[in-house]
Short mmCIF file of C-alpha atoms in Angstrom, two decimals:
data_model
loop_
_atom_site.label_atom_id
_atom_site.label_comp_id
_atom_site.label_asym_id
_atom_site.label_seq_id
_atom_site.Cartn_x
_atom_site.Cartn_y
_atom_site.Cartn_z
CA MET G 1 132.20 -58.18 -23.04
CA ASP G 2 129.96 -61.00 -24.26
CA ASN G 3 127.18 -58.63 -25.22
CA THR G 4 129.69 -56.38 -26.94
CA LEU G 5 131.11 -59.24 -28.93
CA GLN G 6 127.58 -60.23 -29.83
CA THR G 7 126.78 -56.77 -31.01
CA VAL G 8 129.91 -56.58 -33.19
CA SER G 9 129.13 -60.14 -34.69
CA GLU G 10 125.67 -58.97 -35.69
CA LEU G 11 127.17 -55.86 -37.26
CA ASP G 12 129.69 -58.00 -39.26
CA ASN G 13 126.76 -59.99 -40.65
CA ILE G 14 125.06 -56.99 -42.13
CA GLU G 15 125.33 -57.07 -45.96
CA ILE G 16 126.62 -53.44 -46.50
CA ALA G 17 128.34 -54.64 -49.74
CA ARG G 18 128.40 -57.69 -51.92
CA SER G 19 131.85 -59.22 -51.69
CA VAL G 20 133.91 -61.85 -53.61
CA THR G 21 137.40 -63.20 -53.97
CA CYS G 22 138.80 -63.77 -57.43
CA ASP G 23 141.74 -63.04 -59.79
CA TYR G 24 142.16 -59.70 -61.66
CA SER G 25 141.15 -61.40 -64.89
CA GLN G 26 137.88 -62.68 -63.35
CA LEU G 27 136.63 -59.37 -62.12
CA HIS G 28 134.48 -58.75 -65.08
CA GLU G 29 132.62 -62.00 -64.37
CA HIS G 30 131.29 -60.62 -60.99
CA VAL G 31 130.64 -56.94 -61.74
CA VAL G 32 129.85 -54.53 -64.59
CA VAL G 33 131.40 -51.16 -64.09
CA ASN G 34 129.43 -48.34 -65.71
CA LYS G 35 130.78 -44.96 -66.44
CA ASN G 36 128.93 -43.29 -63.61
CA ASP G 37 130.29 -45.75 -60.90
CA LEU G 38 132.94 -44.75 -58.51
CA THR G 39 135.79 -47.24 -58.60
CA ILE G 40 138.48 -47.39 -55.92
CA ILE G 41 141.44 -49.85 -55.70
CA SER G 42 143.70 -50.19 -52.58
CA GLN G 43 147.02 -52.03 -52.37
CA ASN G 44 149.72 -52.44 -49.76
CA ILE G 45 152.55 -52.07 -52.10
CA ARG G 46 155.65 -52.29 -49.68
CA SER G 47 157.77 -49.84 -51.56
CA ILE G 48 156.34 -47.79 -54.36
CA TYR G 49 159.76 -47.54 -55.86
CA HIS G 50 160.27 -51.27 -56.25
CA ASN G 51 156.69 -52.66 -56.82
CA PHE G 52 154.97 -49.98 -58.81
CA ASP G 53 155.46 -51.36 -62.32
CA ASP G 54 154.27 -54.74 -61.24
CA PHE G 55 151.14 -53.13 -59.81
CA ILE G 56 150.47 -51.18 -63.05
CA ILE G 57 150.68 -54.41 -65.01
CA ASN G 58 147.93 -55.95 -62.89
CA LEU G 59 145.79 -52.68 -63.56
CA SER G 60 146.29 -53.02 -67.22
CA THR G 61 144.26 -56.42 -67.11
CA LEU G 62 141.10 -54.59 -65.95
CA ASN G 63 138.67 -53.59 -68.64
CA PHE G 64 137.89 -50.12 -67.17
CA GLU G 65 139.74 -47.17 -65.70
CA LEU G 66 139.89 -46.63 -61.97
CA ASP G 67 138.71 -43.39 -60.43
CA ILE G 68 140.95 -43.65 -57.34
CA ILE G 69 144.12 -45.63 -56.70
CA ILE G 70 145.34 -45.98 -53.08
CA LEU G 71 148.84 -47.35 -52.29
CA THR G 72 149.92 -47.95 -48.64
CA GLU G 73 153.25 -48.75 -47.01
CA CYS G 74 154.96 -46.91 -49.79
CA ARG G 75 158.25 -46.43 -48.00
CA LEU G 76 158.42 -42.84 -49.21
CA SER G 77 161.74 -41.00 -49.58
CA ALA G 78 161.94 -37.14 -49.50
CA ASN G 79 164.83 -37.40 -52.20
CA LYS G 80 162.70 -39.49 -54.68
CA PRO G 81 159.81 -38.34 -56.75
CA ILE G 82 156.82 -40.71 -56.79
CA PRO G 83 155.88 -42.48 -59.99
CA GLN G 84 153.20 -40.87 -62.11
CA ILE G 85 150.19 -42.14 -64.11
CA THR G 86 148.96 -40.51 -67.20
CA ASN G 87 145.56 -38.68 -66.73
CA TYR G 88 145.78 -38.85 -62.91
CA HIS G 89 146.78 -36.33 -60.22
CA SER G 90 148.89 -37.75 -57.43
CA TYR G 91 149.22 -37.00 -53.73
CA MET G 92 151.29 -38.31 -51.01
CA THR G 93 151.61 -37.98 -47.17
CA THR G 94 154.56 -35.99 -45.83
CA ARG G 95 154.66 -37.20 -42.27
CA GLN G 96 156.79 -40.18 -41.90
CA LEU G 97 156.19 -42.24 -38.68
CA ASN G 98 158.72 -44.96 -39.61
CA GLN G 99 160.67 -46.18 -42.61
CA ASN G 100 157.82 -48.20 -44.03
CA ASP G 101 155.28 -45.30 -43.88
CA GLY G 102 153.60 -43.48 -46.62
CA VAL G 103 150.32 -43.09 -48.44
CA VAL G 104 150.10 -42.24 -52.09
CA VAL G 105 146.71 -41.60 -53.79
CA TYR G 106 146.02 -41.20 -57.44
CA VAL G 107 142.84 -39.52 -58.61
CA LYS G 108 141.57 -39.31 -62.28
CA SER G 109 142.16 -35.77 -63.41
CA SER G 110 138.73 -35.43 -65.04
CA ILE G 111 136.89 -35.68 -61.68
CA LYS G 112 136.53 -32.69 -59.50
CA HIS G 113 138.02 -33.53 -55.99
CA LYS G 114 139.96 -32.09 -52.97
CA VAL G 115 142.64 -33.80 -50.98
CA GLU G 116 144.19 -33.02 -47.75
CA GLU G 117 146.49 -34.73 -45.20
CA ILE G 118 145.08 -35.09 -41.84
CA GLN G 119 146.98 -35.92 -38.57
CA LEU G 120 146.01 -39.21 -37.13
CA ASP G 121 147.81 -40.79 -34.14
CA GLN G 122 149.91 -43.83 -35.14
CA ALA G 123 148.84 -43.55 -38.80
CA SER G 124 149.12 -41.75 -42.04
CA CYS G 125 146.20 -40.38 -43.89
CA LEU G 126 144.95 -38.55 -46.84
CA ARG G 127 141.45 -37.50 -46.83
CA LEU G 128 139.76 -37.22 -50.23
CA ASN G 129 136.40 -35.35 -50.91
CA ILE G 130 135.00 -36.50 -54.23
CA LEU G 131 131.49 -36.83 -55.59
CA GLY G 132 129.80 -36.33 -52.26
CA CYS G 133 132.08 -38.92 -50.54
CA GLU G 134 134.67 -38.52 -47.84
CA VAL G 135 137.47 -41.14 -48.59
CA TYR G 136 139.97 -41.82 -45.77
CA CYS G 137 143.10 -43.36 -47.22
CA ILE G 138 145.04 -44.80 -44.22
CA TYR G 139 148.10 -46.85 -43.41
CA ARG G 140 148.64 -47.81 -39.81
CA SER G 141 151.66 -49.70 -38.96
CA PRO G 142 151.30 -53.09 -37.01
CA SER G 143 154.26 -51.98 -34.82
CA ASN G 144 151.55 -50.06 -32.78
CA SER G 145 149.82 -52.84 -30.80
CA ASN G 146 147.54 -50.40 -28.77
CA ILE G 147 145.03 -48.95 -31.13
CA ASP G 148 143.31 -46.75 -28.68
CA ARG G 149 145.03 -43.50 -29.68
CA PHE G 150 144.40 -44.26 -33.43
CA THR G 151 140.67 -44.96 -32.99
CA ASP G 152 140.28 -41.91 -30.74
CA SER G 153 141.98 -39.53 -33.30
CA LEU G 154 140.01 -41.01 -36.23
CA SER G 155 136.81 -40.63 -34.14
CA THR G 156 137.58 -36.96 -33.64
CA HIS G 157 137.73 -36.36 -37.44
CA LEU G 158 134.69 -38.42 -38.14
CA ASN G 159 132.74 -36.41 -35.51
CA ILE G 160 133.20 -33.14 -37.30
CA GLN G 161 132.16 -34.60 -40.70
CA SER G 162 128.70 -33.93 -42.09
CA SER G 163 126.32 -36.92 -41.25
CA HIS G 164 124.81 -36.57 -44.72
CA ILE G 165 127.97 -37.41 -46.66
CA ASN G 166 128.91 -41.01 -47.74
CA THR G 167 132.05 -42.15 -45.84
CA ILE G 168 134.69 -44.70 -46.99
CA ILE G 169 137.61 -45.84 -44.94
CA ALA G 170 140.08 -47.65 -47.05
CA GLY G 171 143.73 -48.91 -46.74
CA ASP G 172 145.94 -51.24 -44.74
CA ILE G 173 144.64 -50.62 -41.14
CA ASN G 174 146.45 -53.71 -39.68
CA ILE G 175 143.60 -54.56 -37.45
CA ASN G 176 142.09 -58.01 -38.21
CA ILE G 177 138.28 -57.67 -38.46
CA LYS G 178 137.71 -61.28 -39.33
CA VAL G 179 136.65 -63.38 -36.41
CA ARG G 180 138.91 -66.31 -35.67
CA GLU G 181 138.59 -69.05 -33.14
CA THR G 182 142.30 -68.95 -32.30
CA GLU G 183 142.66 -65.22 -32.03
CA SER G 184 144.26 -63.72 -28.78
CA SER G 185 142.30 -61.54 -26.39
CA HIS G 186 144.35 -58.59 -27.41
CA ASP G 187 143.37 -58.99 -31.02
CA ARG G 188 139.76 -59.49 -30.16
CA LYS G 189 139.82 -56.38 -27.99
CA ASN G 190 141.38 -54.33 -30.92
CA ARG G 191 138.68 -55.55 -33.22
CA VAL G 192 135.83 -54.91 -30.96
CA SER G 193 137.11 -51.36 -30.03
CA TYR G 194 137.67 -50.44 -33.82
CA LEU G 195 134.36 -51.80 -35.05
CA ASN G 196 132.33 -50.28 -32.05
CA MET G 197 133.88 -46.75 -32.74
CA LEU G 198 133.01 -46.92 -36.39
CA SER G 199 129.46 -48.31 -35.84
CA HIS G 200 128.91 -45.20 -33.66
CA PHE G 201 129.09 -43.25 -36.97
CA GLY G 202 127.03 -45.81 -38.87
CA ILE G 203 130.27 -47.15 -40.71
CA LEU G 204 130.15 -50.92 -41.26
CA PRO G 205 132.71 -53.40 -42.82
CA GLY G 206 132.24 -53.66 -46.68
CA HIS G 207 133.82 -57.07 -46.39
CA THR G 208 135.54 -59.45 -43.96
CA LEU G 209 137.36 -61.60 -46.47
CA PRO G 210 141.05 -62.46 -45.77
CA THR G 211 143.55 -60.09 -47.42
CA ARG G 212 146.76 -61.37 -45.90
CA GLU G 213 146.94 -65.02 -45.08
CA HIS G 214 143.78 -65.58 -42.92
CA ASN G 215 143.48 -62.17 -41.74
CA CYS G 216 141.43 -59.27 -42.96
CA LEU G 217 143.76 -56.38 -42.49
CA ASP G 218 142.94 -54.27 -45.62
CA HIS G 219 139.47 -52.61 -45.11
CA PHE G 220 136.80 -50.95 -46.89
CA MET G 221 134.60 -49.55 -44.11
CA LEU G 222 131.41 -47.94 -45.49
CA ASN G 223 128.58 -45.61 -44.59
CA ILE G 224 126.46 -45.16 -47.65
CA ASN G 225 122.72 -44.51 -48.44
CA LYS G 226 121.62 -47.87 -49.51
CA LYS G 227 118.53 -46.53 -51.01
CA LYS G 228 120.63 -44.54 -53.55
CA PHE G 229 123.92 -46.56 -53.74
CA SER G 230 124.91 -50.14 -53.93
CA ALA G 231 128.44 -51.25 -53.08
CA PHE G 232 130.53 -54.21 -54.37
CA VAL G 233 133.93 -55.27 -52.89
CA ALA G 234 136.44 -57.74 -54.50
CA ILE G 235 139.60 -59.23 -53.12
CA LEU G 236 141.86 -59.70 -56.00
CA HIS G 237 144.64 -62.25 -55.97
CA SER G 238 148.07 -60.67 -56.63
CA THR G 239 151.83 -61.37 -56.13
CA ILE G 240 152.81 -57.80 -55.64
CA THR G 241 153.20 -58.24 -51.92
CA ASP G 242 151.73 -60.77 -49.35
CA HIS G 243 148.62 -58.42 -49.16
CA HIS G 244 145.87 -59.00 -51.76
CA THR G 245 144.39 -56.02 -53.73
CA THR G 246 140.98 -54.69 -52.55
CA PHE G 247 138.58 -53.23 -54.90
CA LEU G 248 135.30 -51.11 -54.42
CA SER G 249 132.72 -50.07 -56.72
CA LEU G 250 129.79 -47.74 -55.91
CA THR G 251 126.87 -47.57 -58.34
CA LYS G 252 124.53 -44.72 -59.25
CA LEU G 253 127.04 -42.00 -58.51
CA LYS G 254 126.53 -39.07 -61.09
CA ASN G 255 128.56 -36.39 -62.77
CA ILE G 256 131.52 -38.54 -63.71
CA HIS G 257 132.59 -37.46 -67.16
CA THR G 258 135.00 -39.79 -68.78
CA ALA G 259 136.41 -39.45 -72.25
CA LYS G 260 135.68 -42.32 -74.62
CA LYS G 261 138.76 -44.24 -75.65
CA THR G 262 138.68 -44.14 -79.41
CA THR G 263 141.02 -44.13 -82.36
CA THR G 264 140.40 -42.21 -85.54
CA THR G 265 142.03 -43.07 -88.87
CA LEU G 266 141.76 -41.29 -92.30
CA ASN G 267 142.33 -43.34 -95.50
CA TYR G 268 144.45 -40.72 -97.27
CA GLU G 269 144.78 -42.75 -100.44
CA GLN G 270 140.98 -43.17 -100.94
CA ALA G 271 140.39 -39.61 -99.99
CA LEU G 272 142.72 -38.44 -102.61
CA LYS G 273 141.24 -40.73 -105.09
CA ASP G 274 137.78 -39.47 -104.40
CA LEU G 275 139.08 -35.91 -104.72
CA GLN G 276 140.59 -36.57 -108.18
CA GLU G 277 137.36 -38.12 -109.32
CA LYS G 278 135.32 -35.22 -108.06
CA ASN G 279 134.08 -32.87 -110.74
CA LEU G 280 135.25 -29.41 -109.67
CA SER G 281 134.89 -27.67 -112.94
CA ASP G 282 131.69 -25.95 -111.90
CA LEU G 283 133.80 -23.83 -109.38
CA LEU G 284 135.70 -22.25 -112.12
CA PHE G 285 132.66 -20.45 -113.22
CA CYS G 286 131.57 -19.21 -109.79
CA ASP G 287 131.81 -15.36 -109.55
CA ASP G 288 131.17 -15.07 -105.87
CA PRO G 289 134.49 -15.80 -104.00
CA ASN G 290 132.72 -16.55 -100.73
CA LEU G 291 130.41 -19.11 -102.40
CA LEU G 292 133.47 -20.63 -104.18
CA ILE G 293 135.40 -21.06 -100.94
CA SER G 294 132.34 -22.29 -99.06
CA SER G 295 131.66 -25.03 -101.84
CA PHE G 296 135.34 -26.22 -102.09
CA ILE G 297 135.49 -26.58 -98.27
CA GLY G 298 132.25 -28.44 -98.21
CA THR G 299 133.52 -30.85 -100.76
CA LEU G 300 136.83 -31.48 -98.86
CA THR G 301 134.94 -31.94 -95.64
CA TYR G 302 132.55 -34.43 -97.18
CA ILE G 303 135.45 -36.52 -98.68
CA ILE G 304 137.32 -36.43 -95.45
CA ASN G 305 134.47 -37.37 -93.34
CA ASN G 306 133.48 -40.27 -95.82
CA ASN G 307 136.91 -41.71 -95.44
CA THR G 308 137.37 -41.39 -91.77
CA ILE G 309 136.80 -44.39 -89.40
CA THR G 310 136.37 -43.92 -85.64
CA LYS G 311 136.74 -47.12 -83.61
CA LYS G 312 136.39 -47.55 -79.88
CA ILE G 313 139.73 -49.22 -78.51
CA PRO G 314 138.81 -52.45 -76.69
CA ASN G 315 139.81 -52.30 -73.04
CA SER G 316 141.29 -55.78 -73.34
CA LYS G 317 143.85 -54.21 -75.80
CA ARG G 318 144.58 -50.99 -73.84
CA ILE G 319 148.01 -51.15 -72.34
CA ILE G 320 148.81 -48.45 -69.74
CA LYS G 321 152.69 -48.48 -70.31
CA PRO G 322 154.15 -48.75 -73.81
CA TRP G 323 156.74 -51.30 -72.70
CA ILE G 324 154.03 -53.76 -71.43
CA THR G 325 153.77 -56.37 -74.10
CA MET G 326 151.08 -59.10 -74.58
CA GLY G 327 153.76 -61.55 -73.80
CA ILE G 328 154.40 -59.82 -70.45
CA LEU G 329 150.60 -59.98 -69.78
CA ARG G 330 150.63 -63.74 -70.38
CA CYS G 331 153.73 -64.18 -68.28
CA ILE G 332 151.97 -62.37 -65.49
CA LYS G 333 148.90 -64.44 -65.85
CA ASN G 334 150.94 -67.78 -65.64
CA ARG G 335 152.84 -66.44 -62.59
CA ASN G 336 149.51 -65.62 -60.81
CA HIS G 337 148.19 -69.09 -61.78
CA LEU G 338 151.24 -70.76 -60.24
CA GLN G 339 150.94 -68.62 -57.19
CA LYS G 340 147.31 -69.69 -56.64
CA GLN G 341 148.23 -73.38 -57.13
CA SER G 342 151.10 -73.10 -54.56
CA ARG G 343 148.80 -71.37 -52.02
CA ASN G 344 146.15 -74.11 -52.54
CA ASP G 345 148.87 -76.72 -51.95
CA PRO G 346 151.24 -75.17 -49.42
CA TYR G 347 153.16 -78.36 -48.66
CA ASN G 348 154.06 -79.24 -52.32
CA GLU G 349 157.76 -78.30 -52.35
CA ILE G 350 158.13 -78.92 -56.09
CA LEU G 351 155.23 -76.49 -56.88
CA LYS G 352 156.55 -73.97 -54.40
CA ILE G 353 160.10 -73.97 -56.05
CA THR G 354 158.56 -73.91 -59.56
CA TYR G 355 156.47 -70.85 -58.62
CA THR G 356 159.43 -69.05 -56.98
CA ARG G 357 161.67 -69.66 -59.98
CA TYR G 358 158.96 -68.55 -62.45
CA ARG G 359 158.07 -65.51 -60.37
CA ASN G 360 161.80 -64.27 -60.21
CA TYR G 361 162.02 -64.90 -64.05
CA CYS G 362 158.85 -62.81 -64.65
CA ASN G 363 159.83 -59.97 -62.43
CA ASN G 364 163.35 -59.77 -63.96
CA LEU G 365 161.81 -59.76 -67.37
CA ILE G 366 159.59 -56.84 -66.44
CA LYS G 367 162.52 -54.89 -65.22
CA LYS G 368 164.56 -55.70 -68.23
CA LEU G 369 161.87 -54.74 -70.85
CA LYS G 370 161.23 -51.43 -68.93
CA ARG G 371 165.00 -50.56 -68.90
CA LYS G 372 165.38 -51.40 -72.63
CA TYR G 373 162.32 -49.22 -73.50
CA GLU G 374 163.80 -46.31 -71.41
CA ARG G 375 167.30 -46.69 -73.02
CA ASP G 376 165.83 -46.72 -76.61
CA LEU G 377 163.59 -43.72 -75.79
CA LEU G 378 166.64 -41.66 -74.72
CA ALA G 379 168.70 -42.84 -77.60
CA LYS G 380 166.08 -41.66 -80.13
CA SER G 381 165.88 -38.14 -78.62
CA ILE G 382 169.64 -37.75 -77.96
CA THR G 383 169.78 -35.13 -80.79
CA ASN G 384 166.82 -33.22 -79.53
CA ASN G 385 167.42 -31.62 -76.20
CA LYS G 386 163.88 -30.61 -75.64
CA MET G 387 162.54 -34.09 -76.26
CA LEU G 388 165.48 -35.52 -74.32
CA TRP G 389 164.55 -33.58 -71.20
CA LYS G 390 160.94 -34.23 -71.59
CA ASN G 391 161.66 -38.09 -71.77
CA ILE G 392 164.05 -37.77 -68.76
CA LYS G 393 161.32 -36.21 -66.76
CA ASN G 394 158.89 -38.86 -67.75
CA ILE G 395 161.32 -41.67 -66.76
CA THR G 396 162.27 -40.09 -63.48
CA TYR G 397 158.65 -39.03 -62.61
CA SER G 398 159.74 -35.46 -62.15
CA ASN G 399 157.09 -34.05 -64.43
CA LYS G 400 154.41 -34.08 -61.74
CA ILE G 401 151.81 -31.22 -62.04
CA MET G 402 152.56 -28.85 -59.13
CA ASN G 403 149.78 -28.30 -56.62
CA HIS G 404 148.17 -24.87 -56.34
CA ASN G 405 150.13 -22.47 -54.26
CA LEU G 406 147.25 -21.96 -51.84
CA GLU G 407 147.78 -25.52 -50.77
CA LEU G 408 151.04 -24.45 -49.06
CA LEU G 409 149.00 -22.48 -46.41
CA ASN G 410 147.49 -25.86 -45.21
CA ILE G 411 150.82 -27.40 -44.23
CA LYS G 412 150.50 -26.19 -40.64
CA PRO G 413 147.34 -25.61 -38.60
CA SER G 414 147.28 -21.85 -39.51
CA PRO G 415 148.46 -19.91 -42.60
CA TYR G 416 150.70 -17.78 -40.29
CA GLU G 417 152.54 -20.96 -39.14
CA SER G 418 152.67 -22.41 -42.73
CA ILE G 419 154.28 -19.27 -44.07
CA ASN G 420 156.97 -19.32 -41.24
CA TYR G 421 157.54 -22.99 -41.86
CA ILE G 422 158.07 -22.54 -45.64
CA ASN G 423 160.34 -19.43 -45.06
CA ASN G 424 162.42 -21.32 -42.47
CA TYR G 425 162.97 -24.24 -44.86
CA PHE G 426 164.22 -22.14 -47.77
CA SER G 427 166.37 -19.93 -45.55
CA ASN G 428 168.15 -22.87 -43.98
CA ILE G 429 168.21 -25.44 -46.82
CA GLY G 430 171.65 -24.14 -48.08
CA LYS G 431 173.36 -24.26 -44.72
CA GLN G 432 171.92 -27.72 -43.96
CA LEU G 433 173.13 -29.22 -47.32
CA ALA G 434 176.53 -27.57 -46.70
CA ASP G 435 176.58 -29.11 -43.13
CA GLN G 436 175.88 -32.61 -44.60
CA ILE G 437 178.72 -32.26 -47.24
CA HIS G 438 181.52 -30.63 -45.22
CA PRO G 439 181.97 -33.40 -42.56
CA THR G 440 182.52 -35.93 -45.26
CA LEU G 441 185.49 -34.03 -46.59
CA ASN G 442 188.90 -33.93 -44.88
CA ASN G 443 190.84 -30.96 -46.01
CA SER G 444 194.01 -32.94 -46.10
CA HIS G 445 192.55 -35.28 -48.76
CA ILE G 446 190.92 -32.80 -51.09
CA PRO G 447 192.54 -33.35 -54.48
CA ASP G 448 194.14 -30.52 -56.25
CA ILE G 449 191.75 -29.53 -59.06
CA SER G 450 193.50 -26.44 -60.23
CA PRO G 451 193.40 -26.21 -64.06
CA PRO G 452 196.73 -26.96 -65.88
CA ASN G 453 196.25 -23.92 -67.91
CA SER G 454 194.91 -20.58 -67.24
CA PHE G 455 192.14 -18.74 -69.31
CA ALA G 456 190.60 -15.43 -69.66
CA LEU G 457 187.19 -14.02 -70.65
CA ILE G 458 187.17 -11.52 -73.53
CA ASP G 459 185.07 -8.50 -73.23
CA THR G 460 181.94 -8.56 -75.26
CA ASP G 461 180.28 -5.84 -77.28
CA GLU G 462 176.64 -4.89 -78.42
CA ASN G 463 177.19 -6.59 -81.82
CA GLU G 464 178.19 -9.94 -80.25
CA VAL G 465 175.03 -9.90 -77.96
CA ASN G 466 172.89 -8.95 -80.77
CA ASP G 467 174.11 -11.83 -83.01
CA ILE G 468 173.59 -14.31 -80.25
CA LEU G 469 170.07 -13.07 -79.64
CA ASN G 470 169.08 -13.19 -83.31
CA ASN G 471 170.49 -16.75 -83.57
CA LEU G 472 168.34 -18.13 -80.71
CA LYS G 473 165.71 -20.67 -81.60
CA SER G 474 162.25 -19.24 -81.40
CA ASN G 475 160.81 -22.52 -80.16
CA SER G 476 163.19 -22.95 -77.22
CA ALA G 477 161.34 -20.71 -74.86
CA PRO G 478 158.95 -23.39 -73.55
CA ALA G 479 161.87 -25.63 -72.62
CA GLY G 480 163.35 -22.84 -70.64
CA LEU G 481 160.16 -22.30 -68.75
CA ALA G 482 159.61 -25.97 -68.04
#
């Protein structure tokens, strides 16, 4: 056992990645993210439905867009759609091991990728294939104290993976890989078993910095070609949950095409003034209509281009959500500063109470501003049904882009089992819903809902149908197909 511990200790000391601990606002001081770098952030969010907005606000303080966002312990519900992020595809695990379970992954839509859910014992996992990398996004509940089944199942999947591909294991694994003098023999055994299994595949810790209290439970385990790639890991202070945010950047990755964030403005008044001052009299004497049109279009194009200004939007001013104001960002910064002070001085009760009160005030303010924005958005579109439903879908996160139909064939181990599973679901869902509703109703207490007055439907004719069809709005078809 001593030799094994020494081996693991030596593996931990290998600098597979440069790592630091800092605030969100200080990340740019430690790393410069280029457009060809692969960036990943992972966060234990402890309910995606309650803490998602706070997490998004933290992301808005970064001066770049992330390629992959991993959220763990999402406490997913089959009856609730997951929140969406503009310009990102979202994926979620479907197997729930307990009420806290669930992994959600957001991938930038401009990057070619493939995501599948794999079956791990005692853990939920989405495997992402992207830019020559296999990224395992994992949440393992701490309720499973024996990790042997988890490590064995993960080893099975790693064993069939190509040895030439870069491997990243990310998420809240709940195995402490930071050596502590006071750790129990059970924790030491789990750490050794986990690290030994991964080292067999050349996968080493990207960091061993604390992510929850004094333990390193949120991992970035890496197997990369160090001659072609360099890795940087940052542990970012946050108050979203008691887990810090983990950030990874891999450099020298190619073929990531990101659109520039620019704004284009046209000075209409100056353009009109330039057009009025332009001498167009020569066009009146032109006999060739093609030449006349070409000259006139050329003149207009020159004036428009001459009065058009394209500016790149500074990332520091880019806000992901429209309801996030600069005041909220300052509030978040003050809240995080108080939290840092409180953690550095844990026995200062006055500081602790001050932080708690300010945190509650800040969180309530975020919720209040978001609700006000959503109410105003619905009020403005109340007279436009098409826009109203579009806003409702955005607010309720029900406008998710559906996955390709072929992915349904991967729900079960074989296409045949998947088709039977889907068929069984739709053939029984009606009866299941009815069974859930009927027991809650007692026939003796069902109110009398008979209408006070009877009514009748009058027969229609071709002329009435024809009038109705002719009066339909021609631009309503997209809403009906949505």
